[in-house]
mmCIF file of C-alpha atoms and ligand atoms in Angstrom:
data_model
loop_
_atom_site.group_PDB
_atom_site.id
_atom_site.type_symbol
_atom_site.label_atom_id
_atom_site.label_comp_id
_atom_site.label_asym_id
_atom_site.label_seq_id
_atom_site.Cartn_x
_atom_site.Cartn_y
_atom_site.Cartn_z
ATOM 1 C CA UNK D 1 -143.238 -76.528 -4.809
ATOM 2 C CA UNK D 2 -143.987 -74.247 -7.743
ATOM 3 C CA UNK D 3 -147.831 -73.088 -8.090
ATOM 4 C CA UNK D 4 -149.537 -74.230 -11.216
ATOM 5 C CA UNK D 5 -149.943 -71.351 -13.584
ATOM 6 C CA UNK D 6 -153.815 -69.917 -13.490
ATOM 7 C CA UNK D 7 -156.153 -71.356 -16.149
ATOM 8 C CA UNK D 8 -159.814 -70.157 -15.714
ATOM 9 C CA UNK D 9 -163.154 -72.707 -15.519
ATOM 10 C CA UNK D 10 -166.492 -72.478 -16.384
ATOM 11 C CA UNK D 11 -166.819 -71.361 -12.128
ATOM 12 C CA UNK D 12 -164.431 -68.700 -12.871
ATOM 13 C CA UNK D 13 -166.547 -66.901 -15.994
ATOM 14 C CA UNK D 14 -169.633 -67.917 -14.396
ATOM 15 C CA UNK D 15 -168.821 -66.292 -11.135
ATOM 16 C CA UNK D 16 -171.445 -64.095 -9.350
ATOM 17 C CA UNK D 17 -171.646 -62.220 -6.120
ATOM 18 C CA UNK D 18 -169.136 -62.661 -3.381
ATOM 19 C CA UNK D 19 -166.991 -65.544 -5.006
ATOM 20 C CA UNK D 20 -167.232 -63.047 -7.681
ATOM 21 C CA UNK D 21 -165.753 -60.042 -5.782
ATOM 22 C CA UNK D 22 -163.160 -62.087 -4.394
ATOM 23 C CA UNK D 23 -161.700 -63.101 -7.678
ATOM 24 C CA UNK D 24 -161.814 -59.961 -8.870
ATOM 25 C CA UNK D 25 -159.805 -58.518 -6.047
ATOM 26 C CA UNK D 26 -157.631 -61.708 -6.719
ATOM 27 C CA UNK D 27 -156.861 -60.516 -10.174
ATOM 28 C CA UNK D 28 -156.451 -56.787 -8.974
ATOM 29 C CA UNK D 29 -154.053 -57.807 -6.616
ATOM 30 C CA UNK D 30 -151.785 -59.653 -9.233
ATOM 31 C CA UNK D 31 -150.933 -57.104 -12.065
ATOM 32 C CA UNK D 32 -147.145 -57.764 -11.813
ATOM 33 C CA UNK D 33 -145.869 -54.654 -14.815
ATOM 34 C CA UNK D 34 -144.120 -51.517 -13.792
ATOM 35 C CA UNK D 35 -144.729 -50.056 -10.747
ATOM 36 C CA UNK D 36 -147.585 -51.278 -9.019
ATOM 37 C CA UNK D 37 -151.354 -49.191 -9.397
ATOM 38 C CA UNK D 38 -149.613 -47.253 -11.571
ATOM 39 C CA UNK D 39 -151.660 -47.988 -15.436
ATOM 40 C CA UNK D 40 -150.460 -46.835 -18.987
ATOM 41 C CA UNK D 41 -152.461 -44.091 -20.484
ATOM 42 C CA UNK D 42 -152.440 -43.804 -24.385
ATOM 43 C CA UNK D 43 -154.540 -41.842 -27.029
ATOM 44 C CA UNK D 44 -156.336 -43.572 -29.836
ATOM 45 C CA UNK D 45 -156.116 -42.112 -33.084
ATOM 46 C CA UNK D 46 -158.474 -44.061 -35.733
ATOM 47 C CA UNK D 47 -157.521 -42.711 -39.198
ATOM 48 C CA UNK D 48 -159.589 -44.138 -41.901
ATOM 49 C CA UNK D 49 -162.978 -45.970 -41.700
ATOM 50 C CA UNK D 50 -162.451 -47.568 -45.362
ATOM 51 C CA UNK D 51 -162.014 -51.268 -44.631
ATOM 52 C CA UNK D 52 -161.630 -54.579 -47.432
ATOM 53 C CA UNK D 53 -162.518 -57.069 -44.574
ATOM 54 C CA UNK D 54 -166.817 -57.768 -44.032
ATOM 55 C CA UNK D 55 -166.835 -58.785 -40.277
ATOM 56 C CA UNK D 56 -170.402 -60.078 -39.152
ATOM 57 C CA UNK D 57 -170.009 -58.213 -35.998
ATOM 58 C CA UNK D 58 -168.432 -54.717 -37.079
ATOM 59 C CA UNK D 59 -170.148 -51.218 -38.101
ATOM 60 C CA UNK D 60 -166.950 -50.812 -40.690
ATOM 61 C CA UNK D 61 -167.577 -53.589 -42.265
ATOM 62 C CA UNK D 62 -167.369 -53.247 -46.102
ATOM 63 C CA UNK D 63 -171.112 -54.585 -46.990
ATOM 64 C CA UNK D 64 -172.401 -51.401 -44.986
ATOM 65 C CA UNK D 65 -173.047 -49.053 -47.664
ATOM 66 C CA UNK D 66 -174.553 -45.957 -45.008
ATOM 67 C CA UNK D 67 -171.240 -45.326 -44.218
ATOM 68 C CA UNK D 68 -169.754 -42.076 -45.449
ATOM 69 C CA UNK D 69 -165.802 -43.304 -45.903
ATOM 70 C CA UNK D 70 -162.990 -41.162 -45.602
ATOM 71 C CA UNK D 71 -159.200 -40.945 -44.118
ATOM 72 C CA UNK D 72 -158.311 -38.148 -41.957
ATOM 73 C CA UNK D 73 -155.490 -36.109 -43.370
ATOM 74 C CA UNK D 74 -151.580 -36.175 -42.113
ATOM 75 C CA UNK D 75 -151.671 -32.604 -41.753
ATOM 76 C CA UNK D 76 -154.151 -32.637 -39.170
ATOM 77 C CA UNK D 77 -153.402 -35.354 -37.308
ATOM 78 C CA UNK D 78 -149.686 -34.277 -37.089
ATOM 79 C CA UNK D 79 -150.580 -30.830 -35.679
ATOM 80 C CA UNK D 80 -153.335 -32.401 -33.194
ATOM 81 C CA UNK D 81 -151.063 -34.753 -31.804
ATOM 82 C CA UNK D 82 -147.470 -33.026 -31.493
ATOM 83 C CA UNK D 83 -149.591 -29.454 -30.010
ATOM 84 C CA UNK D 84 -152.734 -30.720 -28.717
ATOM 85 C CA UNK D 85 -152.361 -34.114 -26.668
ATOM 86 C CA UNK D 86 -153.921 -34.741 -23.678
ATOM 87 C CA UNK D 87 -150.407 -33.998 -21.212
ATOM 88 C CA UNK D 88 -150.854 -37.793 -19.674
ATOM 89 C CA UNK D 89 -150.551 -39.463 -22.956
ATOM 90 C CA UNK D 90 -147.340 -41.289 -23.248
ATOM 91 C CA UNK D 91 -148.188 -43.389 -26.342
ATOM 92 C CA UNK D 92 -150.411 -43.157 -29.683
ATOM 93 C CA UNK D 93 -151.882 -45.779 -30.569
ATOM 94 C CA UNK D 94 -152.849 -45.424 -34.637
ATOM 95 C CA UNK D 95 -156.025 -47.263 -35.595
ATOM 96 C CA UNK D 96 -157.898 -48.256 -39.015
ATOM 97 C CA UNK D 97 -160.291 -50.170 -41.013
ATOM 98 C CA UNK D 98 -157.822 -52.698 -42.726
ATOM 99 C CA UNK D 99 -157.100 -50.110 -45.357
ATOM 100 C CA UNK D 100 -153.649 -50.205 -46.848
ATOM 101 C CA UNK D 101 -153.746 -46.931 -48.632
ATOM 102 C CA UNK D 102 -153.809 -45.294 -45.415
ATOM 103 C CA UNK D 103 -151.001 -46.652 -43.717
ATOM 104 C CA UNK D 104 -148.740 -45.777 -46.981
ATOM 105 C CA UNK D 105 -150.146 -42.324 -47.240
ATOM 106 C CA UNK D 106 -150.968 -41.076 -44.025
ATOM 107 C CA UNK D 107 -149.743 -43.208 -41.260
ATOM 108 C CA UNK D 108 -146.173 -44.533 -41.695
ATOM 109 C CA UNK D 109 -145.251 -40.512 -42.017
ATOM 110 C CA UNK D 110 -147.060 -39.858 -39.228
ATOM 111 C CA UNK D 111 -145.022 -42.125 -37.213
ATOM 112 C CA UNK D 112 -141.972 -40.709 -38.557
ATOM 113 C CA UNK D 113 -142.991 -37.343 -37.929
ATOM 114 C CA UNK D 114 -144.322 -38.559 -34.078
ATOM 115 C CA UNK D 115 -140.851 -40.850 -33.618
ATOM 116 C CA UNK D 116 -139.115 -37.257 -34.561
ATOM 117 C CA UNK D 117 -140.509 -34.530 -32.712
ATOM 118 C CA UNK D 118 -142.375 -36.123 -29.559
ATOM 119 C CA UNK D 119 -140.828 -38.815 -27.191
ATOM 120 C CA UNK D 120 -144.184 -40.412 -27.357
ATOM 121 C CA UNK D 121 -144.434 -44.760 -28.304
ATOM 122 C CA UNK D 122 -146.184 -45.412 -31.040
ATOM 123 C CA UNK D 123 -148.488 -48.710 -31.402
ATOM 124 C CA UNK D 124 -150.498 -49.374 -34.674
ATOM 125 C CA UNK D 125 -153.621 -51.146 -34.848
ATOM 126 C CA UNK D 126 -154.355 -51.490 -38.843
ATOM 127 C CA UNK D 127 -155.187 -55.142 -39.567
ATOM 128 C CA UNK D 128 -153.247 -57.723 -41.613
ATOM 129 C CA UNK D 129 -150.781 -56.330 -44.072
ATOM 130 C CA UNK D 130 -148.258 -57.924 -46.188
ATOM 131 C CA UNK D 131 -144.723 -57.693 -44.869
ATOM 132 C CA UNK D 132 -142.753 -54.915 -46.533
ATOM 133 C CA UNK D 133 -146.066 -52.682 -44.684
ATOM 134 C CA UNK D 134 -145.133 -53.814 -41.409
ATOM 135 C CA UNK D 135 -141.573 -53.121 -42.106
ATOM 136 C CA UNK D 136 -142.015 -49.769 -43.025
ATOM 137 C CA UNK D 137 -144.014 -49.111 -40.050
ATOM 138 C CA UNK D 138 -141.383 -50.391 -37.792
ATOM 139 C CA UNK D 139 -138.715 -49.066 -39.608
ATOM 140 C CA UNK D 140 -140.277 -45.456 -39.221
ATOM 141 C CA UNK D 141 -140.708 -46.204 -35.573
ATOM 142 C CA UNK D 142 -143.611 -48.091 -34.501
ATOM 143 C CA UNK D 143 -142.872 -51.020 -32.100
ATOM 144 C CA UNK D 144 -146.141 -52.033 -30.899
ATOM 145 C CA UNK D 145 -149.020 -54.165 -33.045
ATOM 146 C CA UNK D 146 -152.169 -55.066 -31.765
ATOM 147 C CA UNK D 147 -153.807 -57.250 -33.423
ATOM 148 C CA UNK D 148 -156.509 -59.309 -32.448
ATOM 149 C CA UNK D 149 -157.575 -62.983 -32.698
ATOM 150 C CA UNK D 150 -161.051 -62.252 -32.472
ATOM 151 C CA UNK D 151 -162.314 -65.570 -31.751
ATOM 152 C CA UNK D 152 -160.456 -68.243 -30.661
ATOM 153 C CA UNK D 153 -162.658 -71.002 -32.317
ATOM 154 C CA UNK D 154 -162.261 -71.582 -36.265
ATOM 155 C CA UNK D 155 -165.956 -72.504 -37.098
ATOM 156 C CA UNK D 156 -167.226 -69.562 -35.276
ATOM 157 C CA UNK D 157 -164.446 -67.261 -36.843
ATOM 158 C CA UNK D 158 -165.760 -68.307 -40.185
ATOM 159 C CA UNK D 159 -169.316 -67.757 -39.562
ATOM 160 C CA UNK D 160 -168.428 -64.434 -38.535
ATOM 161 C CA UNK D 161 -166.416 -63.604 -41.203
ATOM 162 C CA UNK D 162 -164.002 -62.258 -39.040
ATOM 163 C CA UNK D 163 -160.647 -60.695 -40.884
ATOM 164 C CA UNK D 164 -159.358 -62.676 -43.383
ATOM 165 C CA UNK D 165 -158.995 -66.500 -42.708
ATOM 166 C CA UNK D 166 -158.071 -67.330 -39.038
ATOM 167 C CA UNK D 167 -154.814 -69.742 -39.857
ATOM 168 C CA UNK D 168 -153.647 -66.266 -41.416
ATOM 169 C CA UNK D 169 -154.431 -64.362 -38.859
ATOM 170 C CA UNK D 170 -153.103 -65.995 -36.393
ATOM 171 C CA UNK D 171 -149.417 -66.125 -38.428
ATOM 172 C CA UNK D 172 -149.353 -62.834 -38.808
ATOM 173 C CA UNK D 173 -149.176 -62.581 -35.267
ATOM 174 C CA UNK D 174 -146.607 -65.179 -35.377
ATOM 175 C CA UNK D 175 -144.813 -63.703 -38.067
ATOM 176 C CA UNK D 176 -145.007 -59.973 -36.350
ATOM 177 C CA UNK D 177 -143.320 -61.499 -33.266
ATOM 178 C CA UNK D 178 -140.677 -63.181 -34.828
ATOM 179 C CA UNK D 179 -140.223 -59.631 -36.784
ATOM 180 C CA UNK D 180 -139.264 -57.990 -33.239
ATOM 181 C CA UNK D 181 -142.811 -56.630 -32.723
ATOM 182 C CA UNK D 182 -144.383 -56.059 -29.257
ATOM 183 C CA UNK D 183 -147.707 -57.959 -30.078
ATOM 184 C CA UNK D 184 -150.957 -57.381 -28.109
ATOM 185 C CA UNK D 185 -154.095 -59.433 -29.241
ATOM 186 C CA UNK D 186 -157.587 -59.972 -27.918
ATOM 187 C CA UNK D 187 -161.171 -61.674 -28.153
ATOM 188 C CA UNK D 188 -164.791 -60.680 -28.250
ATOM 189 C CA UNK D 189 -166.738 -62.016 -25.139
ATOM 190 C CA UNK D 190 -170.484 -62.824 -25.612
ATOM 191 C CA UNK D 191 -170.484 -62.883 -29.577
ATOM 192 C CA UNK D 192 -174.085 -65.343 -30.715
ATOM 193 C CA UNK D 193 -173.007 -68.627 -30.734
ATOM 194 C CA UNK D 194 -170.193 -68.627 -28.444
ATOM 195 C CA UNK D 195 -170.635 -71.178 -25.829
ATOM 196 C CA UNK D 196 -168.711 -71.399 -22.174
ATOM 197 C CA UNK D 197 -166.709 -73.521 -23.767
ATOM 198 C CA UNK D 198 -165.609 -72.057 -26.883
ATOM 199 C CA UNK D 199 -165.162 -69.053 -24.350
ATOM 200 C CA UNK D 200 -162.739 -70.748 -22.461
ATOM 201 C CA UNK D 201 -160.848 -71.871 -25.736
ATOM 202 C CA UNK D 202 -159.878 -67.717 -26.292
ATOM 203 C CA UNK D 203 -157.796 -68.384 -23.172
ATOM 204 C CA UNK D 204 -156.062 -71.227 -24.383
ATOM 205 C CA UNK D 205 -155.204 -69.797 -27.763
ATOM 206 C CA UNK D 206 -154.010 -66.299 -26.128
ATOM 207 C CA UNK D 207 -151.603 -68.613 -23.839
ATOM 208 C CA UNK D 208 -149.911 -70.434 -26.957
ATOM 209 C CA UNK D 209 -149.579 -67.174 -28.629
ATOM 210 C CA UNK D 210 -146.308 -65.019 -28.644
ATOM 211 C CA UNK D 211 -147.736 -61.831 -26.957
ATOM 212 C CA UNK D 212 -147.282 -59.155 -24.468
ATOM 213 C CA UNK D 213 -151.089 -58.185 -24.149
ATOM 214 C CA UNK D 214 -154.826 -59.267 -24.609
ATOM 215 C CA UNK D 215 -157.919 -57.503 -24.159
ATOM 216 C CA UNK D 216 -161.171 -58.694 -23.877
ATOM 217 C CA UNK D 217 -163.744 -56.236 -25.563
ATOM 218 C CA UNK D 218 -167.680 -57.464 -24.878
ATOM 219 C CA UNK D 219 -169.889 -57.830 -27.981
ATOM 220 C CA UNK D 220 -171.960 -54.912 -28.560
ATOM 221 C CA UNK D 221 -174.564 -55.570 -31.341
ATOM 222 C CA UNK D 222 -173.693 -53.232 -34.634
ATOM 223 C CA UNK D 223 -176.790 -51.001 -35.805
ATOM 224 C CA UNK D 224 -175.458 -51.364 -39.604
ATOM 225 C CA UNK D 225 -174.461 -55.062 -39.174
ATOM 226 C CA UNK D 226 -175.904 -58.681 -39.977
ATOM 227 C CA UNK D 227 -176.084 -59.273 -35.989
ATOM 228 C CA UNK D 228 -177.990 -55.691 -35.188
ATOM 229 C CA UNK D 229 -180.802 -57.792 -33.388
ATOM 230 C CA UNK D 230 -177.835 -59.925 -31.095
ATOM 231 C CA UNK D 231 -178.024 -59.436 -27.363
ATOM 232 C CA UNK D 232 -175.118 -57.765 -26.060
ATOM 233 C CA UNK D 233 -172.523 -59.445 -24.001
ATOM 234 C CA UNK D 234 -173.164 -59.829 -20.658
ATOM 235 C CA UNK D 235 -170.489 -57.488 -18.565
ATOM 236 C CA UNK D 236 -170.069 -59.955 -15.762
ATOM 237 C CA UNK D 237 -169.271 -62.295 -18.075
ATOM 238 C CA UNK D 238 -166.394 -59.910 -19.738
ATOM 239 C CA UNK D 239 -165.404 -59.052 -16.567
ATOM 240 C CA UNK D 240 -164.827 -62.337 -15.764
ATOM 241 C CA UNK D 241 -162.893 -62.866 -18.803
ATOM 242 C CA UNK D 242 -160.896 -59.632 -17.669
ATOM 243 C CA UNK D 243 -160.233 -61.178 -14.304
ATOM 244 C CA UNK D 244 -159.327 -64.897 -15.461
ATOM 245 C CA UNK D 245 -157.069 -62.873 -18.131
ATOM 246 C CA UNK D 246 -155.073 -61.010 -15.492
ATOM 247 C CA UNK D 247 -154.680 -64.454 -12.896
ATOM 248 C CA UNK D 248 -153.365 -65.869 -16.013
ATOM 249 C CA UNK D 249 -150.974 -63.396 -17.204
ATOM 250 C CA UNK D 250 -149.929 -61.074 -14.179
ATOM 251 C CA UNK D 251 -147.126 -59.574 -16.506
ATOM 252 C CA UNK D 252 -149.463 -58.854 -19.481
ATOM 253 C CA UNK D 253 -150.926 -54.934 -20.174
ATOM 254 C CA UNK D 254 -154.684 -55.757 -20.366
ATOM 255 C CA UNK D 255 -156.506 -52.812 -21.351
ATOM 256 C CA UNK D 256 -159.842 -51.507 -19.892
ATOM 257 C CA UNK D 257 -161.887 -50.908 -22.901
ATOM 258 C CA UNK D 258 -164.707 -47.923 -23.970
ATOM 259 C CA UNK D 259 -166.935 -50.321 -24.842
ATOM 260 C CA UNK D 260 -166.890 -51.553 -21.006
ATOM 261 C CA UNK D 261 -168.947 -48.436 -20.859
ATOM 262 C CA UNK D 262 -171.017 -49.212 -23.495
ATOM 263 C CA UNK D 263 -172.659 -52.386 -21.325
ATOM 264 C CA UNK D 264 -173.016 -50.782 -18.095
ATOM 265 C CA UNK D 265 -173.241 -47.172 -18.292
ATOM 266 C CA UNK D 266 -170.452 -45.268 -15.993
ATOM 267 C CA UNK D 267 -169.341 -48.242 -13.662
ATOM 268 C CA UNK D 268 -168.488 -50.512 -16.559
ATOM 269 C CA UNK D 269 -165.259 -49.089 -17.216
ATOM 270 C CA UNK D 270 -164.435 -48.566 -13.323
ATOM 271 C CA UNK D 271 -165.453 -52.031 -12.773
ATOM 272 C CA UNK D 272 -162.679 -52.863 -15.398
ATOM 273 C CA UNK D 273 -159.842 -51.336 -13.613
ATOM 274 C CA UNK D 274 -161.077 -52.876 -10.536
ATOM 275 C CA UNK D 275 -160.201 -56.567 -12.357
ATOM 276 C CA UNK D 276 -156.269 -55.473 -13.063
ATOM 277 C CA UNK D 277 -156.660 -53.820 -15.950
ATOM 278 C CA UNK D 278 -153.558 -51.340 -16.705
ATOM 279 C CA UNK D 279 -153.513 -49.902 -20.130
ATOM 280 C CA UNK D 280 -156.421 -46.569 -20.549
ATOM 281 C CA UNK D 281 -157.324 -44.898 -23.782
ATOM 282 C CA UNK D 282 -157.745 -41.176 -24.280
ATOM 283 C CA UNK D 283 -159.937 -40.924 -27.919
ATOM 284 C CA UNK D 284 -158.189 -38.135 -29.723
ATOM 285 C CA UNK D 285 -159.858 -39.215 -33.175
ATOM 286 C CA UNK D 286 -160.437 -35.738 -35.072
ATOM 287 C CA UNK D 287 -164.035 -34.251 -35.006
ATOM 288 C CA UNK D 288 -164.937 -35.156 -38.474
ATOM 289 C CA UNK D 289 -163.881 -39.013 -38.515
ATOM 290 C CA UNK D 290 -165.274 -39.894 -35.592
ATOM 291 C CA UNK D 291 -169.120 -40.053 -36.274
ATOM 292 C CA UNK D 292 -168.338 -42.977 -38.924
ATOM 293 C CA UNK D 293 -165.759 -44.705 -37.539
ATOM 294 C CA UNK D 294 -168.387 -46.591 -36.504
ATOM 295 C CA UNK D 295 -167.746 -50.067 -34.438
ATOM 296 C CA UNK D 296 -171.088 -50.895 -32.636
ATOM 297 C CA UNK D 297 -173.566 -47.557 -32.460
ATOM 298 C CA UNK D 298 -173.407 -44.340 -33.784
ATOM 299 C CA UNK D 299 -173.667 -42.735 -30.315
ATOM 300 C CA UNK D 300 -170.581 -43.639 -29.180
ATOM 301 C CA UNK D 301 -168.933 -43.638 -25.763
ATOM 302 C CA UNK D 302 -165.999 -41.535 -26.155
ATOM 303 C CA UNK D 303 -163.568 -41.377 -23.420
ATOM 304 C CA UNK D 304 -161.443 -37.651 -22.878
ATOM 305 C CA UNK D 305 -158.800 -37.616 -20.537
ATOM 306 C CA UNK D 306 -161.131 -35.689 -17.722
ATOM 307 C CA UNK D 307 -163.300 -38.938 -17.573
ATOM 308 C CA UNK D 308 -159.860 -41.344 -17.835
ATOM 309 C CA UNK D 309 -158.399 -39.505 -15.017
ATOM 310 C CA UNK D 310 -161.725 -39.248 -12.839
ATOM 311 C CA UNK D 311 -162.007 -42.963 -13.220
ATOM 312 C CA UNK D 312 -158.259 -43.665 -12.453
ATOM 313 C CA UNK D 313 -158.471 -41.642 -9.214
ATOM 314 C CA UNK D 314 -161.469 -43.277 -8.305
ATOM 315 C CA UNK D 315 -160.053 -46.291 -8.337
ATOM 316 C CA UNK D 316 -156.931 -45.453 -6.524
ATOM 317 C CA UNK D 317 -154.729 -45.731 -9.461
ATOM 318 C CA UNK D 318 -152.051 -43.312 -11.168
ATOM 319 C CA UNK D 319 -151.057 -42.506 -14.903
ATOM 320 C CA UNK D 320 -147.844 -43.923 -15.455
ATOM 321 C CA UNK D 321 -145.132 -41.344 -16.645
ATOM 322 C CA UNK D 322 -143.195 -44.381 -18.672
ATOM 323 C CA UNK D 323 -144.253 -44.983 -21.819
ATOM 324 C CA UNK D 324 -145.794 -48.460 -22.883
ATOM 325 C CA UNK D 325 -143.449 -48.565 -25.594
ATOM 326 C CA UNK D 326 -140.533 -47.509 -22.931
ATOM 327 C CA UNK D 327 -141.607 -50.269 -20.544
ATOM 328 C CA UNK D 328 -141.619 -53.402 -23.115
ATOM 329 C CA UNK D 329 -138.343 -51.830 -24.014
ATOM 330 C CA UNK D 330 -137.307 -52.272 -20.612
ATOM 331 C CA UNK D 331 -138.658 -55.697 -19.936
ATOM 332 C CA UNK D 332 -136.869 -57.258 -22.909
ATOM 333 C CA UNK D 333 -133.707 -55.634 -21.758
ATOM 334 C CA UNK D 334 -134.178 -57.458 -18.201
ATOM 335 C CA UNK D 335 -135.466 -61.160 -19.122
ATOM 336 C CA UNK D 336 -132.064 -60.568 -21.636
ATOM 337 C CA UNK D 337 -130.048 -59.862 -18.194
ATOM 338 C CA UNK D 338 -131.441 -62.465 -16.699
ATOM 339 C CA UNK D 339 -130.952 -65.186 -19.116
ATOM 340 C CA UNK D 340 -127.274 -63.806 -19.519
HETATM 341 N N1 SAM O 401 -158.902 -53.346 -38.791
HETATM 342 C C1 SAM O 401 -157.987 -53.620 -37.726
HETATM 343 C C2 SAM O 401 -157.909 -55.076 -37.409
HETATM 344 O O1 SAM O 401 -158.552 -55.863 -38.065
HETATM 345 O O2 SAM O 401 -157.149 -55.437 -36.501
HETATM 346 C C3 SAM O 401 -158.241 -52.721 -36.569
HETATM 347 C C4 SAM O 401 -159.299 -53.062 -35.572
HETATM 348 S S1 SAM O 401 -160.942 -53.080 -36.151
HETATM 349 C C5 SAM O 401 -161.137 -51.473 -36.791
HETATM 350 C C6 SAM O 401 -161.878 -52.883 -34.785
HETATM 351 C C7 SAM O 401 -161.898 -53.909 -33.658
HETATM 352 O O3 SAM O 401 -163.091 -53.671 -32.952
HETATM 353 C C8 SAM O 401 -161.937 -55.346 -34.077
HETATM 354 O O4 SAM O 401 -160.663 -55.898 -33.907
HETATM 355 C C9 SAM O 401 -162.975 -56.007 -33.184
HETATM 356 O O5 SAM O 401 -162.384 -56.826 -32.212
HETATM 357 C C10 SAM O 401 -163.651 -54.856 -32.486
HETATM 358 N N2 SAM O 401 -165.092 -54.857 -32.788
HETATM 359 C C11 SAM O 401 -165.681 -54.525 -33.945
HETATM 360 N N3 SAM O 401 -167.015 -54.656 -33.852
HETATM 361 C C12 SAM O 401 -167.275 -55.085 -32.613
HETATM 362 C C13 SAM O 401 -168.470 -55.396 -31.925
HETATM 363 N N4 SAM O 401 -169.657 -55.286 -32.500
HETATM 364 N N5 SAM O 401 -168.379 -55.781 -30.631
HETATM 365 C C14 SAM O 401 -167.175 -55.874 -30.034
HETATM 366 N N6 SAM O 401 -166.004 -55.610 -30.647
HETATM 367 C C15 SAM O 401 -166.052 -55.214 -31.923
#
């Protein structure tokens, strides 16, 4: 008799103490990609803080006038990343405000020039675009989107304001798919207003969706945004999420993220490899753009490789030496052998 596939309850994000542990260890124990303990490490590159979108919860937002705007320069970021990268980075992931000018001036050639000269994967994180965008970005060598839902509920995703309109977003993840994409979404835990249940609903919607990945990234209240006096998420409650996420999708590359560390202060992010988390991210974002690519706080949490690979270790994991871009690769190639 086949098991029925894992679908978290109200129990499983409300867990607490042992029960709590137990699942955990549960979802630990089930991360089915590449070789087992073994979890991606990529660098983050975020390129331009400029964004047309007005997100209730985000620092980038375009209402928030303190920002000082600019887009970090091709030059630089080619030189950083093909001489300077952290030496377990396997993939780049390129990041942005939903800014088009950037991705036609500065980062479809730095794919190119990436896809050329390094054997690195390349996955871009840059919003909703219009579709000759995405196919220049793929065609110059980019095979991985993230993109995220953001909330799963359509009342709440309008009171947020959250990118664009959410039947839009959520075909442009269809339509990125069906383009060949390797798509990796995600959700906000602990945003006001979001009840158990409308929690539970992200879970459902990730399921339906076509995607290879979803993270789970806890609300952190924005200093320069309309929800600066919100509570922040609870982390047992995104760790929960993190957990239910990984029972439900063994195959999928969750990733732990900085913000983890933002909640609970050193063990957050540990605490998210311990759920089955397998994707890491190195912050290689150039001096100058960092400070106002702002997200929640100005004093950001910014994770080098010393603290990725201290954390790793501690957990009894390894840096994979295959490329995240390299494994999906690989995976397509055997579920095509194996429906042959
Ligand atoms: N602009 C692109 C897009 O729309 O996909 C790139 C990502 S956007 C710059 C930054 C991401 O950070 C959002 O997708 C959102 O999920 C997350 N984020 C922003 N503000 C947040 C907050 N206050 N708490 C938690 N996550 C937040």
């Amino acid at each position: 008799m086949t098991e029925a596939p894992f679908f978290p309850t109200i129990a499983h994000l409300n867990s607490r103490g042992a029960d709590q542990q137990g699942f955990h260890e549960e979802a630990s124990a089930a991360c089915q990609t590449q070789p087992a303990r073994s979890v991606f490490v990529r660098a983050v590159v975020e390129v331009s803080n400029f964004c047309r979108e007005n997100c209730f919860y985000c620092g980038m937002r375009r209402d928030n006038k303190a920002l000082t705007r600019s887009r970090a320069r091709m030059d630089r970021l080619g030189e950083l990343i093909l001489n300077h990268r952290p030496a377990s980075v396997t993939d780049i992931n390129i990041q942005a405000g939903e800014d088009p000018v950037v991705v036609r001036e500065v980062v479809i050639p730095l794919v190119r020039l990436i896809r050329r000269e390094t054997p690195l994967g390349v996955s871009v994180c840059l919003g909703t675009l219009n579709p000759s965008l995405y196919a220049e970005l793929k065609e110059a060598g980019a095979s991985i989107y993230i993109i995220k839902f953001e909330i799963a509920d359509p009342e709440l995703y309008s009171t947020m304001h959250a990118p664009g309109n959410y039947e839009e977003r959520l075909q442009n993840i269809h339509f990125l798919a069906s383009q060949g994409w390797k798509v990796s979404s995600g959700f906000i835990s602990g945003l006001p207003e979001q009840s158990i249940e409308r929690l539970l609903g992200n879970f459902r919607l990730a399921g339906d969706l076509p995607l290879q990945g979803c993270s789970v990234s806890p609300f952190i209240p924005g200093d320069e945004t309309p929800l600066k006096n919100a509570p922040a998420a609870d982390i047992e409650l995104t760790l929960n999420c993190m957990a239910a996420m990984r029972l439900m999708r063994p195959d999928w590359v969750i990733p732990a993220v900085s913000a983890l560390n933002l909640v609970e202060p050193v063990t957050g992010y540990r605490r998210g490899l311990r759920t089955g988390a397998n994707l890491v991210t190195i912050n290689m974002t150039p001096g100058e753009l960092r400070d106002d690519y702002l997200l929640y706080k100005r004093d950001r949490f910014i994770m080098t490789e010393e603290k990725i690979l201290r954390a790793i270790e501690a957990e009894n994991l390894e840096p994979s030496r295959l490329s995240l871009a390299d494994y999906y690769l690989q995976k397509t190639a055997s579920c095509a052998r194996a429906a042959a």
